[in-house]
PDB file of C-alpha atoms in Angstrom:
ATOM      1  CA  VAL A   1      22.753  53.537  81.426  1.00  0.00           C
ATOM      2  CA  VAL A   2      24.439  56.400  83.242  1.00  0.00           C
ATOM      3  CA  GLU A   3      26.445  57.291  80.139  1.00  0.00           C
ATOM      4  CA  ALA A   4      23.273  57.199  78.023  1.00  0.00           C
ATOM      5  CA  TYR A   5      21.687  59.615  80.492  1.00  0.00           C
ATOM      6  CA  LYS A   6      24.755  61.869  80.354  1.00  0.00           C
ATOM      7  CA  GLN A   7      24.399  61.933  76.558  1.00  0.00           C
ATOM      8  CA  GLY A   8      20.808  63.143  76.845  1.00  0.00           C
ATOM      9  CA  LEU A   9      18.894  59.904  76.305  1.00  0.00           C
ATOM     10  CA  ARG A  10      15.706  59.868  78.362  1.00  0.00           C
ATOM     11  CA  PRO A  11      14.449  57.783  79.956  1.00  0.00           C
ATOM     12  CA  ALA A  12      17.599  55.814  80.790  1.00  0.00           C
ATOM     13  CA  VAL A  13      16.573  52.350  81.944  1.00  0.00           C
ATOM     14  CA  GLY A  14      18.616  49.177  82.338  1.00  0.00           C
ATOM     15  CA  TYR A  15      17.275  45.635  82.586  1.00  0.00           C
ATOM     16  CA  GLU A  16      19.119  42.959  84.538  1.00  0.00           C
ATOM     17  CA  LEU A  17      18.095  39.604  86.002  1.00  0.00           C
ATOM     18  CA  ASN A  18      21.238  38.912  88.022  1.00  0.00           C
ATOM     19  CA  PRO A  19      20.579  40.409  91.476  1.00  0.00           C
ATOM     20  CA  TRP A  20      24.280  41.087  92.112  1.00  0.00           C
ATOM     21  CA  LEU A  21      24.718  42.958  88.848  1.00  0.00           C
ATOM     22  CA  LEU A  22      21.465  44.812  89.485  1.00  0.00           C
ATOM     23  CA  CYS A  23      22.707  45.974  92.907  1.00  0.00           C
ATOM     24  CA  LEU A  24      26.099  46.888  91.482  1.00  0.00           C
ATOM     25  CA  SER A  25      24.483  48.959  88.724  1.00  0.00           C
ATOM     26  CA  LYS A  26      22.267  50.796  91.202  1.00  0.00           C
ATOM     27  CA  TYR A  27      25.223  51.412  93.517  1.00  0.00           C
ATOM     28  CA  ARG A  28      27.401  52.772  90.719  1.00  0.00           C
ATOM     29  CA  ALA A  29      24.617  55.094  89.557  1.00  0.00           C
ATOM     30  CA  TRP A  30      24.139  56.326  93.144  1.00  0.00           C
ATOM     31  CA  LYS A  31      27.887  56.810  93.634  1.00  0.00           C
ATOM     32  CA  ALA A  32      28.085  58.807  90.376  1.00  0.00           C
ATOM     33  CA  GLY A  33      25.241  61.054  91.545  1.00  0.00           C
ATOM     34  CA  TYR A  34      22.527  59.735  89.232  1.00  0.00           C
ATOM     35  CA  HIS A  35      20.235  58.063  91.767  1.00  0.00           C
ATOM     36  CA  GLY A  36      16.638  58.844  90.818  1.00  0.00           C
ATOM     37  CA  ARG A  37      17.601  59.953  87.303  1.00  0.00           C
ATOM     38  CA  VAL A  38      18.379  56.511  85.876  1.00  0.00           C
ATOM     39  CA  ALA A  39      16.623  53.233  86.591  1.00  0.00           C
ATOM     40  CA  PHE A  40      17.688  49.627  86.755  1.00  0.00           C
ATOM     41  CA  LEU A  41      14.896  47.072  86.737  1.00  0.00           C
ATOM     42  CA  LYS A  42      14.955  43.382  87.515  1.00  0.00           C
ATOM     43  CA  GLU A  43      13.373  42.301  84.249  1.00  0.00           C
ATOM     44  CA  ASP A  44      13.946  39.594  81.668  1.00  0.00           C
ATOM     45  CA  LEU A  45      15.033  41.326  78.466  1.00  0.00           C
ATOM     46  CA  TRP A  46      13.322  38.586  76.453  1.00  0.00           C
ATOM     47  CA  LYS A  47       9.970  39.425  78.067  1.00  0.00           C
ATOM     48  CA  VAL A  48      10.216  43.223  77.937  1.00  0.00           C
ATOM     49  CA  ASN A  49       8.393  44.884  75.054  1.00  0.00           C
ATOM     50  CA  LEU A  50      10.844  47.266  73.376  1.00  0.00           C
ATOM     51  CA  SER A  51       8.428  48.726  70.818  1.00  0.00           C
ATOM     52  CA  ASP A  52       8.472  52.174  72.430  1.00  0.00           C
ATOM     53  CA  CYS A  53      12.282  52.373  72.622  1.00  0.00           C
ATOM     54  CA  CYS A  54      14.253  54.660  70.339  1.00  0.00           C
ATOM     55  CA  ASN A  55      17.704  53.845  71.713  1.00  0.00           C
ATOM     56  CA  VAL A  56      18.832  50.413  72.867  1.00  0.00           C
ATOM     57  CA  ILE A  57      22.290  49.702  74.234  1.00  0.00           C
ATOM     58  CA  VAL A  58      23.354  46.099  74.783  1.00  0.00           C
ATOM     59  CA  PHE A  59      26.380  44.407  76.317  1.00  0.00           C
ATOM     60  CA  LEU A  60      25.738  40.739  75.668  1.00  0.00           C
ATOM     61  CA  ALA A  61      27.706  37.685  74.574  1.00  0.00           C
ATOM     62  CA  PRO A  62      27.956  36.832  70.862  1.00  0.00           C
ATOM     63  CA  SER A  63      25.817  33.710  71.300  1.00  0.00           C
ATOM     64  CA  VAL A  64      22.860  35.880  72.314  1.00  0.00           C
ATOM     65  CA  LYS A  65      23.096  38.279  69.366  1.00  0.00           C
ATOM     66  CA  PRO A  66      21.192  36.260  66.709  1.00  0.00           C
ATOM     67  CA  PRO A  67      18.035  35.737  68.813  1.00  0.00           C
ATOM     68  CA  LEU A  68      18.299  39.306  70.105  1.00  0.00           C
ATOM     69  CA  ALA A  69      18.566  40.584  66.530  1.00  0.00           C
ATOM     70  CA  ALA A  70      15.273  38.850  65.718  1.00  0.00           C
ATOM     71  CA  LYS A  71      13.589  40.401  68.789  1.00  0.00           C
ATOM     72  CA  LEU A  72      14.881  43.878  67.956  1.00  0.00           C
ATOM     73  CA  LEU A  73      13.787  43.608  64.329  1.00  0.00           C
ATOM     74  CA  ALA A  74      10.330  42.510  65.416  1.00  0.00           C
ATOM     75  CA  GLU A  75       9.825  45.170  68.098  1.00  0.00           C
ATOM     76  CA  LEU A  76      11.821  48.331  67.427  1.00  0.00           C
ATOM     77  CA  PRO A  77      10.543  51.168  65.250  1.00  0.00           C
ATOM     78  CA  ASP A  78      12.474  52.190  62.122  1.00  0.00           C
ATOM     79  CA  GLU A  79      13.709  55.321  63.935  1.00  0.00           C
ATOM     80  CA  ALA A  80      15.452  53.276  66.629  1.00  0.00           C
ATOM     81  CA  ARG A  81      19.183  52.987  67.039  1.00  0.00           C
ATOM     82  CA  VAL A  82      20.918  49.998  68.616  1.00  0.00           C
ATOM     83  CA  VAL A  83      24.384  50.288  70.114  1.00  0.00           C
ATOM     84  CA  ALA A  84      26.283  47.073  70.851  1.00  0.00           C
ATOM     85  CA  GLY A  85      29.271  47.037  73.157  1.00  0.00           C
ATOM     86  CA  ARG A  86      32.130  44.533  72.965  1.00  0.00           C
ATOM     87  CA  PHE A  87      30.576  42.326  70.296  1.00  0.00           C
ATOM     88  CA  PRO A  88      28.846  43.366  67.062  1.00  0.00           C
ATOM     89  CA  PHE A  89      25.723  41.823  65.618  1.00  0.00           C
ATOM     90  CA  PRO A  90      27.228  39.282  63.199  1.00  0.00           C
ATOM     91  CA  SER A  91      24.990  39.865  60.180  1.00  0.00           C
ATOM     92  CA  TRP A  92      24.187  43.560  60.584  1.00  0.00           C
ATOM     93  CA  THR A  93      26.224  46.331  58.992  1.00  0.00           C
ATOM     94  CA  PRO A  94      26.882  49.117  61.482  1.00  0.00           C
ATOM     95  CA  SER A  95      26.042  52.725  60.671  1.00  0.00           C
ATOM     96  CA  SER A  96      29.101  53.719  62.683  1.00  0.00           C
ATOM     97  CA  THR A  97      31.693  52.374  65.097  1.00  0.00           C
ATOM     98  CA  LEU A  98      33.761  53.945  67.824  1.00  0.00           C
ATOM     99  CA  GLY A  99      36.728  52.750  69.849  1.00  0.00           C
ATOM    100  CA  GLU A 100      38.906  49.672  69.648  1.00  0.00           C
ATOM    101  CA  GLY A 101      39.188  46.263  71.253  1.00  0.00           C
ATOM    102  CA  LEU A 102      37.181  45.821  74.428  1.00  0.00           C
ATOM    103  CA  GLU A 103      36.118  49.471  74.263  1.00  0.00           C
ATOM    104  CA  GLN A 104      34.647  49.234  70.742  1.00  0.00           C
ATOM    105  CA  VAL A 105      30.966  49.878  70.085  1.00  0.00           C
ATOM    106  CA  TRP A 106      28.853  49.430  66.956  1.00  0.00           C
ATOM    107  CA  ALA A 107      25.793  51.563  66.173  1.00  0.00           C
ATOM    108  CA  TYR A 108      22.977  50.293  63.979  1.00  0.00           C
ATOM    109  CA  ASP A 109      20.057  52.270  62.580  1.00  0.00           C
ATOM    110  CA  MET A 110      17.073  49.941  62.375  1.00  0.00           C
ATOM    111  CA  LYS A 111      15.789  51.445  59.138  1.00  0.00           C
ATOM    112  CA  GLU A 112      19.120  50.629  57.463  1.00  0.00           C
ATOM    113  CA  VAL A 113      19.285  47.167  59.029  1.00  0.00           C
ATOM    114  CA  ARG A 114      15.824  46.379  57.648  1.00  0.00           C
ATOM    115  CA  ARG A 115      16.679  47.799  54.233  1.00  0.00           C
ATOM    116  CA  ALA A 116      19.827  45.644  54.034  1.00  0.00           C
ATOM    117  CA  ALA A 117      17.880  42.587  55.174  1.00  0.00           C
ATOM    118  CA  ARG A 118      15.288  43.083  52.420  1.00  0.00           C
ATOM    119  CA  SER A 119      17.908  43.582  49.729  1.00  0.00           C
ATOM    120  CA  SER A 120      20.191  40.719  50.766  1.00  0.00           C
ATOM    121  CA  ALA A 121      20.165  37.617  48.627  1.00  0.00           C
ATOM    122  CA  GLY A 122      19.409  35.304  51.544  1.00  0.00           C
ATOM    123  CA  GLY A 123      16.821  37.630  53.021  1.00  0.00           C
ATOM    124  CA  SER A 124      17.728  36.631  56.582  1.00  0.00           C
ATOM    125  CA  PRO A 125      17.646  39.725  58.847  1.00  0.00           C
ATOM    126  CA  VAL A 126      19.594  38.080  61.690  1.00  0.00           C
TER     127      VAL A 126
END
């Protein structure tokens, strides 16, 4: 979230249910000098409406990616970009990638993800 803010993405908001990770995130933002400029909320990502988001960054396990892909397809606008850290979305083709190994990220433009889903033989977007 701090890096997103540094790159000019506003607002920069993180959602976390685990209270320890939530406190750690807030502490790290404070220590880096970004207290009050970024936010970390104790929210369930599955219950948050993402329809007004233009940039979504996720660091989640591979097992969560298929249901998350369905949520993102249903809620995000075509102009949105999704960046996945550590693990890619298994059936999406990234618009770009950066890094290697544990530091690799995959970027997906929702308009392209939807276009590929419509043109695929199976038609499954996730």
